[in-house]
């Protein structure tokens, strides 16, 4: 076969070149947003259908049909896992005190939910975040008369126990770690390190205590006294919350509240929990307290499932765009927020 003359077209498509990087990123972003939007609409539709509650039961003789739309009685279930902190981004699917509190309230407002189980696996967290969830539980109990049962996982210490103390009953595994009733405020002194590298901090402040807790200098005796006063005040709030929730006096709680941790078995002997068991036991107890007669009560986790869907979508989108997964952070003490913590430091 004769070779084609130079420059003659063969009809074949010219070799494609890759689009510029900014254009590829833009296309990926648009595609990810479209997928996220479509899936979020689908997930929301499923949630709306589920939230209508029960099942349509059709019974009839001949042309007579009885349609029942009453929601089936169920036990609500919310899992509180990891450090209890205030969320930063404010996203609907983010894990944080506000989101957990909202999910608890949503379940309490759901027709057919007669009781709620809080599945707690947390070493605690910041004082404000812990108290946000604690106060929300107390308000729901007071206004809606819905009983709460706390279930302890591996760890339900410090702030995790603070939240549980608002519940009507507490169930723990024999080997669960709990207790650590107390407050901590960590202050680092890096003056020696700073001097070695030639780094010096010279603050200009409005008052002598404005830089209290600065890692660039030693703490004065007066400053230590000020911070100790904060600790004592927050500690008193913790002790009072436990005393109120466990039908004890502060004098009875204080000997147990020196910061030590207990096993679930030890906590039962000290009356810090009401029983030993697993998720089935907690569900049955909650159903009984809520007046549900079914031996195998239905567990409702719809809002949690939607939350997990959004988290999964965000993670997939970030991986698709070549970004680091959201929420992957160091859990060392140095990464913790500064301030008062209802937290067991050994659980971080």
Coordinates of N, CA and C in Angstrom, one line a residue, residues 83-87 94-104 126 128-133 136:
X83 N -14.7 12.7 71.4 CA -14.6 13.9 72.2 C -15.9 14.7 72.0
X84 N -16.4 15.2 73.1 CA -17.6 16.0 73.1 C -17.2 17.5 73.1
X85 N -17.3 18.1 71.9 CA -16.9 19.5 71.7 C -17.9 20.2 70.9
X86 N -17.9 21.5 70.9 CA -18.7 22.3 70.1 C -18.2 22.2 68.6
X87 N -19.1 22.1 67.7 CA -18.7 22.0 66.3 C -18.2 23.3 65.8
X94 N -22.3 17.4 60.8 CA -21.1 17.4 61.6 C -21.4 16.8 63.0
X95 N -20.3 16.2 63.6 CA -20.5 15.6 64.9 C -20.0 16.7 65.9
X96 N -20.9 17.1 66.8 CA -20.6 18.1 67.8 C -21.7 18.1 68.8
X97 N -21.6 18.9 69.9 CA -22.6 19.0 70.9 C -23.9 19.5 70.4
X98 N -23.9 20.5 69.5 CA -25.1 21.1 69.0 C -25.9 20.0 68.1
X99 N -25.1 19.3 67.3 CA -25.7 18.3 66.4 C -26.3 17.1 67.3
X100 N -25.6 16.7 68.3 CA -26.1 15.6 69.1 C -27.3 16.0 69.9
X101 N -27.3 17.3 70.4 CA -28.5 17.8 71.1 C -29.7 17.9 70.2
X102 N -29.4 18.3 69.0 CA -30.5 18.5 68.0 C -31.1 17.1 67.7
X103 N -30.3 16.1 67.5 CA -30.8 14.8 67.1 C -31.6 14.2 68.3
X104 N -31.2 14.5 69.5 CA -31.9 14.0 70.7 C -33.3 14.6 70.7
X126 N -15.3 19.4 76.4 CA -15.3 20.8 76.9 C -16.5 21.0 77.8
X128 N -18.6 23.5 78.3 CA -19.8 24.1 77.6 C -20.5 23.1 76.8
X129 N -19.8 22.3 76.0 CA -20.4 21.3 75.1 C -21.1 20.2 75.9
X130 N -20.5 19.8 76.9 CA -21.1 18.7 77.8 C -22.4 19.3 78.4
X131 N -22.3 20.5 78.9 CA -23.5 21.0 79.6 C -24.6 21.3 78.6
X132 N -24.3 21.6 77.4 CA -25.3 21.8 76.4 C -26.2 20.6 76.2
X133 N -25.5 19.4 76.1 CA -26.3 18.2 75.9 C -27.0 17.8 77.2
X136 N -30.1 19.9 77.7 CA -31.1 19.5 76.7 C -31.9 18.3 77.1

